[in-house]
Coordinates of C-alpha atoms in Angstrom, one line a residue:
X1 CA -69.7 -12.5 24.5
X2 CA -67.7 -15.4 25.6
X3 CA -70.0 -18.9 26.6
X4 CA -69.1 -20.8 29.2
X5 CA -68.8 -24.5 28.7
X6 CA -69.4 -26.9 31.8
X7 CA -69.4 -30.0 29.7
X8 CA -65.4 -29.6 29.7
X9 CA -62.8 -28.4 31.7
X10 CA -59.4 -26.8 30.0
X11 CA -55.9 -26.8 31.0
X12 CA -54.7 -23.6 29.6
X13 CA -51.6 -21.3 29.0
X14 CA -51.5 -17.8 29.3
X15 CA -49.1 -16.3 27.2
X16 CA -48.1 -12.8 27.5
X17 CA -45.5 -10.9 25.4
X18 CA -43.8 -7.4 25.0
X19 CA -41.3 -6.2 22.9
X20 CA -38.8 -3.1 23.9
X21 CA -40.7 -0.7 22.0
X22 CA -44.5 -2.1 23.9
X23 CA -42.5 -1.9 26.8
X24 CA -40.7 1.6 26.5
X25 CA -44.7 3.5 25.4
X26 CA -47.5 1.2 26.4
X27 CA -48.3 0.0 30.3
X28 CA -51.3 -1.5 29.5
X29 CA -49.2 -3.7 27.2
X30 CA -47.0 -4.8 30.4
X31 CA -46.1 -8.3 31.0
X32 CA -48.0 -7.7 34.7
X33 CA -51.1 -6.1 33.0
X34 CA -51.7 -9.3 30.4
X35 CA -51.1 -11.4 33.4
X36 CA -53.7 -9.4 35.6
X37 CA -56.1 -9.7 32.6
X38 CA -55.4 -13.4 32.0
X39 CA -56.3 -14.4 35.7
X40 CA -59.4 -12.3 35.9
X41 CA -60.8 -14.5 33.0
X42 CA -59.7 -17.5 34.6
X43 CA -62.2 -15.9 37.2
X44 CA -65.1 -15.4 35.3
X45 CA -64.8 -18.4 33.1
X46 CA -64.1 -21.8 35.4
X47 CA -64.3 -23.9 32.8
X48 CA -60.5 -22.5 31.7
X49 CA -57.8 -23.8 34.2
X50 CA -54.9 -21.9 34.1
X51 CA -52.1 -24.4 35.0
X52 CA -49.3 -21.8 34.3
X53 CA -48.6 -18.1 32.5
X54 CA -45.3 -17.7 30.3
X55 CA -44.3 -14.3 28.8
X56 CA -41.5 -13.4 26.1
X57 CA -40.4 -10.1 27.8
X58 CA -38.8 -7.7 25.5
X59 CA -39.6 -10.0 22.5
X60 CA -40.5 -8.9 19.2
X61 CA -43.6 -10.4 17.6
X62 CA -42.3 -10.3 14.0
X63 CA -41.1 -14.0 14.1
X64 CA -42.2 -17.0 16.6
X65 CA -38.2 -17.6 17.6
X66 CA -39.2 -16.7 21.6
X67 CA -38.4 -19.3 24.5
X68 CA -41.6 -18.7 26.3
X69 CA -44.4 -19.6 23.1
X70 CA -41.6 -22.8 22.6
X71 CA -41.9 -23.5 26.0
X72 CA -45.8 -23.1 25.4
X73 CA -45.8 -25.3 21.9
X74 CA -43.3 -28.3 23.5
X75 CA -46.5 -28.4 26.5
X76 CA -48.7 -28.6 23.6
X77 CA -47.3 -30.9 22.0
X78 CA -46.6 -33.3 24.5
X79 CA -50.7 -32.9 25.3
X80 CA -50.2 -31.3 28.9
X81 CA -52.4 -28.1 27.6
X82 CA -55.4 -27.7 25.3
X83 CA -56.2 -24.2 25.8
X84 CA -54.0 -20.7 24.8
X85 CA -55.2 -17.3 26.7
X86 CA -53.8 -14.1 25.3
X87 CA -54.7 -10.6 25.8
X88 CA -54.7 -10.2 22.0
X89 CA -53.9 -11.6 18.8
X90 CA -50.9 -8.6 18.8
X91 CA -49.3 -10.8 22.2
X92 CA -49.2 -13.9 19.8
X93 CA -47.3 -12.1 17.1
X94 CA -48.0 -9.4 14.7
X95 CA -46.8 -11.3 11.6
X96 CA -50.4 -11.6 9.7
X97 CA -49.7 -14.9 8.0
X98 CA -47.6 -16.9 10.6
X99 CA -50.2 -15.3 13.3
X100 CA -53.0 -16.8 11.4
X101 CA -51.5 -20.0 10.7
X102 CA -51.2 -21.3 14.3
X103 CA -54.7 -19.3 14.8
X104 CA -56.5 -21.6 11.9
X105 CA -54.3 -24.1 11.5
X106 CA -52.5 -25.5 14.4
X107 CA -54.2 -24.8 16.8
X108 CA -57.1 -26.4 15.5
X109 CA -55.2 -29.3 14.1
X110 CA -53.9 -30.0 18.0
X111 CA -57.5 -29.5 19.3
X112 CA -56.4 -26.6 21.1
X113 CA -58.6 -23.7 22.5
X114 CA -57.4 -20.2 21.8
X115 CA -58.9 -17.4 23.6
X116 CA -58.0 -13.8 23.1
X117 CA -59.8 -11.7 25.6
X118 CA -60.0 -8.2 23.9
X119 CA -60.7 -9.4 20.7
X120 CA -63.9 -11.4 22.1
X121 CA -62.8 -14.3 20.2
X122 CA -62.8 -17.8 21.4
X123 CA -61.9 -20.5 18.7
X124 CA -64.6 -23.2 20.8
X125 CA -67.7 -21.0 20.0
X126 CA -66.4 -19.4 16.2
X127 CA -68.2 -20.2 13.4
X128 CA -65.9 -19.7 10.5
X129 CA -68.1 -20.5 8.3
X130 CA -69.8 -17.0 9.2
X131 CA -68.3 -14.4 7.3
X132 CA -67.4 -12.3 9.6
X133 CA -65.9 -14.7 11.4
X134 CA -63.6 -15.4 8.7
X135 CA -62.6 -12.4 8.0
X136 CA -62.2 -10.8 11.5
X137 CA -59.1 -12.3 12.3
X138 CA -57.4 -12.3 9.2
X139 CA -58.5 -8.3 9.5
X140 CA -57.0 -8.2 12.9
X141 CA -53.9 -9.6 12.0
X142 CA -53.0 -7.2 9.4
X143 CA -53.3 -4.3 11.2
X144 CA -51.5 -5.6 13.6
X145 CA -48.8 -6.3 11.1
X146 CA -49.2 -3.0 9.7
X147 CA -48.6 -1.8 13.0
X148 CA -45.0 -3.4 13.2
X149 CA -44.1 -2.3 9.7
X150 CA -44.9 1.3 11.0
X151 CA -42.5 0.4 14.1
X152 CA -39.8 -1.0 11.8
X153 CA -39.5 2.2 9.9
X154 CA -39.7 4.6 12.8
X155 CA -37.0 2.6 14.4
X156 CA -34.6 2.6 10.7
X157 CA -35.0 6.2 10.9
X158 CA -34.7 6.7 14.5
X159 CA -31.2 4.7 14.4
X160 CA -30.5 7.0 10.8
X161 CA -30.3 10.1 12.9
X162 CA -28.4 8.7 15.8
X163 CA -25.5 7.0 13.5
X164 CA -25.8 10.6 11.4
X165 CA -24.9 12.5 15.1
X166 CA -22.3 10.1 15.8
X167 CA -23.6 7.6 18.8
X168 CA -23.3 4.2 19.1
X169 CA -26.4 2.3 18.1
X170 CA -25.4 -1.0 18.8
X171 CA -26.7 -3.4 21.3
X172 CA -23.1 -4.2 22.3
X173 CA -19.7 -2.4 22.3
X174 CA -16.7 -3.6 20.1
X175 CA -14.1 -5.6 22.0
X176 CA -11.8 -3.4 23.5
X177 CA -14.6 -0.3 24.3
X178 CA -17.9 0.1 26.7
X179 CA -20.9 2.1 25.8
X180 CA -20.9 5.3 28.1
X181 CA -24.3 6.5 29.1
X182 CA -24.4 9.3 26.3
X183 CA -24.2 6.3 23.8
X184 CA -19.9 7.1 23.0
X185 CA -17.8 4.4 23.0
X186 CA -14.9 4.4 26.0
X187 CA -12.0 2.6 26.2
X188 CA -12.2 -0.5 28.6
X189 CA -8.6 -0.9 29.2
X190 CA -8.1 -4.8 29.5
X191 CA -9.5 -5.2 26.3
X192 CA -8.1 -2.1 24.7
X193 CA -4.4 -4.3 26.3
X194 CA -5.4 -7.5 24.5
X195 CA -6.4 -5.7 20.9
X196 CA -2.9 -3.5 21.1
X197 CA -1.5 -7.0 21.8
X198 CA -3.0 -8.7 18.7
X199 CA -1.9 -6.0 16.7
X200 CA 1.8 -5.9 17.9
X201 CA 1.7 -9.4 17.1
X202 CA 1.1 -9.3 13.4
X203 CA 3.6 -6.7 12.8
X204 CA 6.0 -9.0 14.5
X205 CA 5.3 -11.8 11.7
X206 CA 2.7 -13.4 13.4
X207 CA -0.4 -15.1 11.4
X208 CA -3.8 -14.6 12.6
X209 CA -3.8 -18.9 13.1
X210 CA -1.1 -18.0 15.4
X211 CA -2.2 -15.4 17.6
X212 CA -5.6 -17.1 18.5
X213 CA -3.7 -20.1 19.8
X214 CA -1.8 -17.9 21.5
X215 CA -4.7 -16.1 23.6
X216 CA -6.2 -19.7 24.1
X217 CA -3.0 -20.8 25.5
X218 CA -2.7 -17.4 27.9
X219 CA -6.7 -17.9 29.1
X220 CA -7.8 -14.7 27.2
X221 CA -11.2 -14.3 27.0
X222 CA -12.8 -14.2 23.1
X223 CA -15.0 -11.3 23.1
X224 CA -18.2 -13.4 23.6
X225 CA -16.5 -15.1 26.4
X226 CA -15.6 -11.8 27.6
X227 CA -18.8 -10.1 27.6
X228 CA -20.5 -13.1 29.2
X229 CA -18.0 -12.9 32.3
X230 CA -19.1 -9.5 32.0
X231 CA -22.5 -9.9 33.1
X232 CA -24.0 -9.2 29.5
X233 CA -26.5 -11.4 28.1
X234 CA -24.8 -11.4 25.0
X235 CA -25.0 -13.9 22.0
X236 CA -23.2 -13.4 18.3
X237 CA -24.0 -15.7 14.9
X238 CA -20.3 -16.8 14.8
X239 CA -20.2 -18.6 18.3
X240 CA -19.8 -22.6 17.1
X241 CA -19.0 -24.2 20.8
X242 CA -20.6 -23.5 24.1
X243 CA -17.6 -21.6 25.2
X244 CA -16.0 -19.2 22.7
X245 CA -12.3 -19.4 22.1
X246 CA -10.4 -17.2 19.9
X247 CA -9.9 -18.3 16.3
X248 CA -8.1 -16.9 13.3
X249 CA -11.0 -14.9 12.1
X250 CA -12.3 -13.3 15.1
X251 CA -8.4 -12.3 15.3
X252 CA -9.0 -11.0 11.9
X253 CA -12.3 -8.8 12.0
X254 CA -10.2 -6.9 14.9
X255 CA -7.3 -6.2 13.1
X256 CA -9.6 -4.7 10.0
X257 CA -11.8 -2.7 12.5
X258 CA -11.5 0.6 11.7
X259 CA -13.0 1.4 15.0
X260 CA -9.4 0.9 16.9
X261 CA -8.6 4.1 15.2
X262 CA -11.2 5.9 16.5
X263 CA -13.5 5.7 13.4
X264 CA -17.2 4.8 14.0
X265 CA -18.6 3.0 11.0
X266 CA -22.3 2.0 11.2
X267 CA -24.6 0.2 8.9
X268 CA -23.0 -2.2 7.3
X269 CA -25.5 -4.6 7.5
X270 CA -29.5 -4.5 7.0
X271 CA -32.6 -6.8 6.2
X272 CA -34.4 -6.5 3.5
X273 CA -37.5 -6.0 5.9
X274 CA -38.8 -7.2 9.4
X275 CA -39.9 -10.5 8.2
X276 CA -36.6 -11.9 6.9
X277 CA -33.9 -12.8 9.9
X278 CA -30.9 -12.9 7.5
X279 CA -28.9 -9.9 7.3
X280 CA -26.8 -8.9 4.0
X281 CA -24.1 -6.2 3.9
X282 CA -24.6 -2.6 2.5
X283 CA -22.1 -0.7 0.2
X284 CA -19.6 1.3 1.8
X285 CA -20.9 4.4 0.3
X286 CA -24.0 3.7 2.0
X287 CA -22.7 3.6 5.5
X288 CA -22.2 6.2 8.2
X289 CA -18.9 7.2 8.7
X290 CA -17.4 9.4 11.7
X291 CA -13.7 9.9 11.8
X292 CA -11.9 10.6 15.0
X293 CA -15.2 9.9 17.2
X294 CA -13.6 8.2 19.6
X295 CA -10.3 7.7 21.4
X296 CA -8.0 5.4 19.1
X297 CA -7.0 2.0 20.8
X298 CA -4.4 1.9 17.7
X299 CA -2.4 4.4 15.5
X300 CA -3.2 4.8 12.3
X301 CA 0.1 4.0 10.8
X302 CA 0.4 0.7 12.6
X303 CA -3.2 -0.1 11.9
X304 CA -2.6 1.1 7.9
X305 CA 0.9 -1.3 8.4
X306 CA -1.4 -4.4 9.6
X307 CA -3.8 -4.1 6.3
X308 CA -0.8 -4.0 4.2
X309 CA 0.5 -6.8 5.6
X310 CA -2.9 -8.4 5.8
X311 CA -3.2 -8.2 1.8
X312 CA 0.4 -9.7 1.5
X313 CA 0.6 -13.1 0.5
X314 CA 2.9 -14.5 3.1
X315 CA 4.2 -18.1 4.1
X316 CA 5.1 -19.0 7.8
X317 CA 8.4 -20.3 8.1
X318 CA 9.0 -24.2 7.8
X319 CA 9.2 -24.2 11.8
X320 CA 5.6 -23.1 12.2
X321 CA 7.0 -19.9 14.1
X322 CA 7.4 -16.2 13.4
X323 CA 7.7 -15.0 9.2
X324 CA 11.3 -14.8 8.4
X325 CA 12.4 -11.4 8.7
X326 CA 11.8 -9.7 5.1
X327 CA 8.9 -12.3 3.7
X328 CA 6.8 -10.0 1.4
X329 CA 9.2 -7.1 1.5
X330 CA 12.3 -8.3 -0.5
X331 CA 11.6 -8.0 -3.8
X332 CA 13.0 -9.9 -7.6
X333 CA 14.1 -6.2 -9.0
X334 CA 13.2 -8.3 -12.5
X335 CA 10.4 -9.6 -12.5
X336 CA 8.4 -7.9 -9.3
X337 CA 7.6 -10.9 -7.6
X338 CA 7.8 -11.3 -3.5
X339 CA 11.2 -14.0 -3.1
X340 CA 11.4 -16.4 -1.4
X341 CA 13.4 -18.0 1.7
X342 CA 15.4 -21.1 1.4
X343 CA 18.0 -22.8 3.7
X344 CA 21.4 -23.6 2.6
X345 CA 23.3 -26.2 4.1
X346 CA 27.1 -26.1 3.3
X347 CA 29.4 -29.0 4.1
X348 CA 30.7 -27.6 7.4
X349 CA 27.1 -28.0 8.4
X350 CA 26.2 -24.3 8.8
X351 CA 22.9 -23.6 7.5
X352 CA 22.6 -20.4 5.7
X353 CA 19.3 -18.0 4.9
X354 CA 19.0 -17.3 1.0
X355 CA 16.4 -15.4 -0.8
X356 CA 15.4 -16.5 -4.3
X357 CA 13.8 -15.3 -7.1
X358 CA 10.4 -17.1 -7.1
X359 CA 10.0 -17.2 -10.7
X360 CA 12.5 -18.4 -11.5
X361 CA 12.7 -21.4 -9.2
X362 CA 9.0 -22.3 -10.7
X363 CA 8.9 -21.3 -14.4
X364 CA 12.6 -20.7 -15.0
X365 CA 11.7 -17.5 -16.8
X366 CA 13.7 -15.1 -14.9
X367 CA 16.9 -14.4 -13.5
X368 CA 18.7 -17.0 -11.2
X369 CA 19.0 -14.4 -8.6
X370 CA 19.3 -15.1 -4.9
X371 CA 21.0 -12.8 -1.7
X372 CA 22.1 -14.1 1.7
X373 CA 19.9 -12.8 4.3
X374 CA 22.6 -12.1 6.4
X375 CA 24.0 -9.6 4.1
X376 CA 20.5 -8.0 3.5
X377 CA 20.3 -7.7 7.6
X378 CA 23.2 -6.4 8.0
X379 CA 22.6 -3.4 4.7
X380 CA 18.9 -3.0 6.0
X381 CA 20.2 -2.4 9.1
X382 CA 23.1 0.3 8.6
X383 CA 20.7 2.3 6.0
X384 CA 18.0 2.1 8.8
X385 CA 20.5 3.5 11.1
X386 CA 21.6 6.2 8.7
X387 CA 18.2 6.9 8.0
X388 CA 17.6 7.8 11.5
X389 CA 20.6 9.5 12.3
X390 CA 20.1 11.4 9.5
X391 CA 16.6 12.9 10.1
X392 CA 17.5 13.1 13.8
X393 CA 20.5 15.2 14.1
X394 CA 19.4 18.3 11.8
X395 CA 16.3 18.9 13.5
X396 CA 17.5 17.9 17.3
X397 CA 14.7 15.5 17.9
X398 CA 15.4 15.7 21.7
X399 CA 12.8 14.3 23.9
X400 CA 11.7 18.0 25.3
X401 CA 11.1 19.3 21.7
X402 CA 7.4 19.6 21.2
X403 CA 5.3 18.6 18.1
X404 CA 4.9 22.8 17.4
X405 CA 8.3 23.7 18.1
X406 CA 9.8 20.9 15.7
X407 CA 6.5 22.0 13.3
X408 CA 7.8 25.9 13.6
X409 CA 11.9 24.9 13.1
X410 CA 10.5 22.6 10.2
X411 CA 8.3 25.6 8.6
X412 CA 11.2 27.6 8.8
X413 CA 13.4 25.5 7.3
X414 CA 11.2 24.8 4.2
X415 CA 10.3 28.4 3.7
X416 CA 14.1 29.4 3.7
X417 CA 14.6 26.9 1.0
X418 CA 11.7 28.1 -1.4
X419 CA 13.3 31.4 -1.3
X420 CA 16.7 30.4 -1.8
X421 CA 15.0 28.7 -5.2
X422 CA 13.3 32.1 -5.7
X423 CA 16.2 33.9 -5.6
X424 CA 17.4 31.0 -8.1
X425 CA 14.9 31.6 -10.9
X426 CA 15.6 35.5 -10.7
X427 CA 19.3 35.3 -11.3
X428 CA 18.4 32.7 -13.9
X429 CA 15.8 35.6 -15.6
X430 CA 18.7 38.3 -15.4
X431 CA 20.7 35.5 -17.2
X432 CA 18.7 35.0 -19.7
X433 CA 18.3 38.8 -20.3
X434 CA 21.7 39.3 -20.0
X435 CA 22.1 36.4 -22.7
X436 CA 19.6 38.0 -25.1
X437 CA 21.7 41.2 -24.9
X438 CA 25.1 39.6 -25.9
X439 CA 23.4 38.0 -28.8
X440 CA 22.4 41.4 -30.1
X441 CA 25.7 42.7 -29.5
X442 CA 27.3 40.2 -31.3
X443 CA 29.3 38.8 -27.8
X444 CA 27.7 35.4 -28.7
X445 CA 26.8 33.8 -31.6
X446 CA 22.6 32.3 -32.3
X447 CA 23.6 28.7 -31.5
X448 CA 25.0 29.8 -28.0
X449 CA 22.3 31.8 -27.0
X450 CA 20.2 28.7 -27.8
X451 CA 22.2 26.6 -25.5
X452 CA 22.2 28.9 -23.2
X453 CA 18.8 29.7 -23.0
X454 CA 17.4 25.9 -22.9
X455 CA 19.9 25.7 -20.1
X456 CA 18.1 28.4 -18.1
X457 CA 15.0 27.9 -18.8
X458 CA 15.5 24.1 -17.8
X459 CA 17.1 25.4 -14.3
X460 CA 13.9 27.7 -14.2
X461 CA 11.3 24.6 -14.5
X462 CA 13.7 22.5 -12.2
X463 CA 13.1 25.5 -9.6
X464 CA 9.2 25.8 -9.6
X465 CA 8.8 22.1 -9.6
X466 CA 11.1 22.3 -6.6
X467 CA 8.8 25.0 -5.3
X468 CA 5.7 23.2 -5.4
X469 CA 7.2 20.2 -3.8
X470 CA 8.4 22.6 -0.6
X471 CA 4.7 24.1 -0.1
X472 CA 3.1 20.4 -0.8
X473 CA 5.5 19.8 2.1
X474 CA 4.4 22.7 4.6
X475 CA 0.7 22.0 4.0
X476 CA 1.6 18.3 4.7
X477 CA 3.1 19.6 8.1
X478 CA -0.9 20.1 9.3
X479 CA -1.6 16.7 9.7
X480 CA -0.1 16.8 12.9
X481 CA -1.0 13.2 13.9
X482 CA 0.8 11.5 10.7
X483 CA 3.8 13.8 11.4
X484 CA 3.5 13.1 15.3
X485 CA 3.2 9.6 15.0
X486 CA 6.5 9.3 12.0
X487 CA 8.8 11.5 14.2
X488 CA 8.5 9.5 17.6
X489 CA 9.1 6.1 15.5
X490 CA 12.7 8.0 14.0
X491 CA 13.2 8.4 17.4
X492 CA 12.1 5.7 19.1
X493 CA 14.3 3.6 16.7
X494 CA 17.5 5.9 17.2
X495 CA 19.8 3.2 18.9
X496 CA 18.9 -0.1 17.6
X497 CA 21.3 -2.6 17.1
X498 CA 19.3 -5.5 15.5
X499 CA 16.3 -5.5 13.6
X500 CA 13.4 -7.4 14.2
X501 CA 10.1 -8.0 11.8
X502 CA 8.3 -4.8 13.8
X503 CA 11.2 -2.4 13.3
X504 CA 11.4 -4.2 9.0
X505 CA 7.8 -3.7 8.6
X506 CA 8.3 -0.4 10.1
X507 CA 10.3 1.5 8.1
X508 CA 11.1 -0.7 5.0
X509 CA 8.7 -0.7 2.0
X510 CA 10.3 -2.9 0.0
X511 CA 14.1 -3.9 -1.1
X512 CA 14.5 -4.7 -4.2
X513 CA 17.4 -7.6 -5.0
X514 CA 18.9 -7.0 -8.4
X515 CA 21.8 -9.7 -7.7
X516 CA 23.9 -11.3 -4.8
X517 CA 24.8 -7.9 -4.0
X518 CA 23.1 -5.5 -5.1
X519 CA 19.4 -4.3 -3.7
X520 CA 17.6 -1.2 -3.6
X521 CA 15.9 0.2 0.0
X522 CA 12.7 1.8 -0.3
X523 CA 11.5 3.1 2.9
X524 CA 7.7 3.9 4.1
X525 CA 7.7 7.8 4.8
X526 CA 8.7 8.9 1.1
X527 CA 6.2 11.5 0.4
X528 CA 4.7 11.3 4.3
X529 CA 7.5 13.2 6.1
X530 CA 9.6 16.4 5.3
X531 CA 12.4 14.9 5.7
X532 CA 15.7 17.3 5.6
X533 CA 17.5 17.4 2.2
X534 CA 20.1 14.8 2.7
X535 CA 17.6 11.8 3.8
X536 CA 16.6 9.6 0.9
X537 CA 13.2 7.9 0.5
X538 CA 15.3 5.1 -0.9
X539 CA 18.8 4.1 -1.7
X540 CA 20.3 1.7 -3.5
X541 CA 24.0 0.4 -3.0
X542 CA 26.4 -2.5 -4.1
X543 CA 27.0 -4.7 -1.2

């Protein structure tokens, strides 16, 4: 039992904590139930003056980063208390050694009285000399450390299941989404406008640099800045200044979040254990991945543009504004290298657009190949055209045709064509028969029937590989949002009249520049799209 000392009279502290999983199971752990028991000590032990009572609520007591035991330590310090009450040593924190330190260390090198009311210990009447003394707080610490390991792993495998059935685990949504009640993610439509906007700005040419001084300059909240205005109490590692603006890479962690297009991917990050505060990130095998679990801010082909473009090594134009129109696309057809812009003056004081062969104009050891860029514009543009038209008018890509009726005319189509090649390889079979015969007979000598049989059976081959292709092409015709998503750019691209770095990016893959006039198209739906029979994944012409 506690003594009571007349001789002095103590300014003391109560300190009261609970964390969210103390507060979620225990009442008698409640900040109002430490309080309650911290005052009726005062009661029974005048000697303790309890000038004030601080709590951490919803703390954990793994580490001593809380505002109320600083707020309590600073009061220390500056000698305005000498005295600590606390339900028990679990309230101080459950971290054995740090618990211990400010137990037999601190507080007795400030001259400071701890009292912890269930444990019947008071530091002012403990003999540590006794032995079980000593070892009764030490004892008491570890199990309540053990106590918080136990919670750490419950919790791991608590959030294990809940990523595995797809809910959100975070504290906070992504930029762009809110956290419904059943723990989904919902698109919060102001956001959702400023990520779609960030995204059409890269595909326009835009660098990230560029688009974060452009959301400063409109007032756009960062998404710190925008949860705070939002009445969350939210705070992230990356935040540098007291107000958050938008900088190039919180611009880039949204246009490489897979969550825009509707994939939830959890667990990148973990500690090694409760004790250590820095996080490190996981393999990617390791994580929990759910496809389409939520509504997409972003299509997947734009967002699958943005990365390519992302890993492209780029320059900004000299004037600090938009890439030129084909930087990273145009291509040396020599050497493989991206070329690169340079402006011509002539003597009439015109300036001209040239791409050159980067190699060459650093190591000289390639061609000296360069193409006017209006004459690329110009070829880029009529092919686009072409390209459109082309895959437009056989399959009437009117505005009332639905995704399953152009799926259906498309089927149709495709399975028409393999038996035409059926019907192909049979007549090619009664050829060859027919051939074998004559041979026989004497009609046509060895050497002919050679020829023609490697003819056939070449024509054969050529047939089944054509085959394959057509029914790699109707199984392709499931993936109804790849298809979807393809067919409304043909068409939303059917009358354009000048091209701009989101129609380029778009629909070009790369051209490849052989010389002044000759280049190579190579477009991005070869292999994605069945395409009808007269619409080239590429083309190449003489300008």
């Amino acid at each position: 039992m506690m003594k009571t000392n007349t001789a002095q009279k103590w300014d003391a502290f109560g300190y009261a904590r609970v964390s969210k999983d103390d507060r979620d199971k225990s009442e008698s752990n409640s900040i109002k139930n430490q309080r309650d028991m911290i005052l009726d000590f005062a009661e029974r032990y005048p000697d303790v003056n309890i000038i004030n009572i601080v709590a951490d609520d919803g703390a954990t007591g793994a580490n001593f980063d809380r505002n109320a035991f600083k707020d309590m330590i600073n009061h220390i310090e500056s000698g305005a208390v000498n005295c600590v009450v606390v339900k028990d040593f679990s309230r101080l924190g459950r971290d054995h050694i740090e618990t211990g330190k400010y137990i037999e260390r601190y507080f007795a090198a400030k001259k400071v009285r701890f009292i912890s009311i269930n444990d019947g210990y008071d530091s002012l009447h403990a003999d540590m000399s006794d032995s079980n003394n000593s070892l009764i707080v030490p004892f008491k610490n570890i199990i309540n450390e053990a106590f918080l390991e136990d919670i750490s792993i419950k919790t791991k495998s608590q959030l294990a299941i809940k990523r595995k059935n797809g809910e959100f685990v975070c504290n906070y949504a992504t930029f762009g989404y809110v956290k419904s009640p059943d723990k989904k993610l919902i698109i919060d439509e102001y956001a959702a406008e400023v990520v779609k906007t960030i995204f059409e700005h890269k595909l326009m040419g835009y660098n990230e640099l560029q688009i974060a001084n452009m959301l400063n300059a409109k007032g756009i909240h960062s998404p710190a800045e925008y949860k705070k205005v939002s009445g969350e109490a939210y705070s992230t590692p990356f935040a540098v200044n007291e107000k958050s603006l938008w900088a190039a890479n919180t611009v880039k962690r949204i246009l490489t979040n897979r969550v825009y297009i509707g994939h939830l991917e959890q667990g990148k990050r973990t500690k090694a254990s409760y004790r250590v505060k820095k996080y490190f990130y996981t393999p990617r095998e390791t994580w929990s991945i759910h496809e389409n679990n939520h509504e997409p801010i972003i299509n997947k082909y734009d967002f699958e543009l943005v990365q390519e473009l992302l890993a492209k090594d780029t320059r900004i134009s000299v004037n600090g504004g938009q890439l030129h129109l084909f930087s990273g696309i145009i291509i040396c057809g020599y050497c493989n290298q991206p070329m690169t812009a340079k402006t011509i003056r002539k003597n009439s004081g015109r300036a001209y657009l040239y791409y050159v062969c980067t190699t060459h104009k650093r190591y000289k050891n390639c061609r000296s190949i360069s193409i006017n860029s209006e004459n690329v514009e110009k070829y880029t543009l009529l092919t686009i055209r072409k390209q459109v038209e082309g895959f437009i008018s056989p399959y009437d890509l009117t505005a009332n045709m639905g995704l399953d009726e152009l799926k259906s005319l498309k089927k149709s189509t495709l399975t028409g064509m393999i038996e035409k090649s059926l019907l192909s390889i049979q007549a090619y079979n009664d050829y060859l028969v027919k051939s074998y015969a004559h041979r026989v007979d004497g009609v046509i000598s060895q050497r002919e029937y050679d020829l023609f049989r490697s003819d056939f059976r070449k024509k054969i081959d050529d047939a089944e590989a054509h085959i394959v292709h057509l029914q790699g092409e109707i199984a392709r015709l499931e993936d109804n949002v790849r298809n979807h998503e393809l067919i409304e750019r043909f068409k939303s691209y059917g009358n354009i009249t000048e091209l701009n770095r989101r129609i380029v990016v778009g629909f070009v893959h790369s051209i490849i520049v052989y010389g002044s006039k000759d280049m190579e198209i190579r477009f991005r739906y070869e292999n994605e799209l069945s395409a009808p029979p007269h619409v080239t994944s590429q083309e190449r012409r003489v300008v």
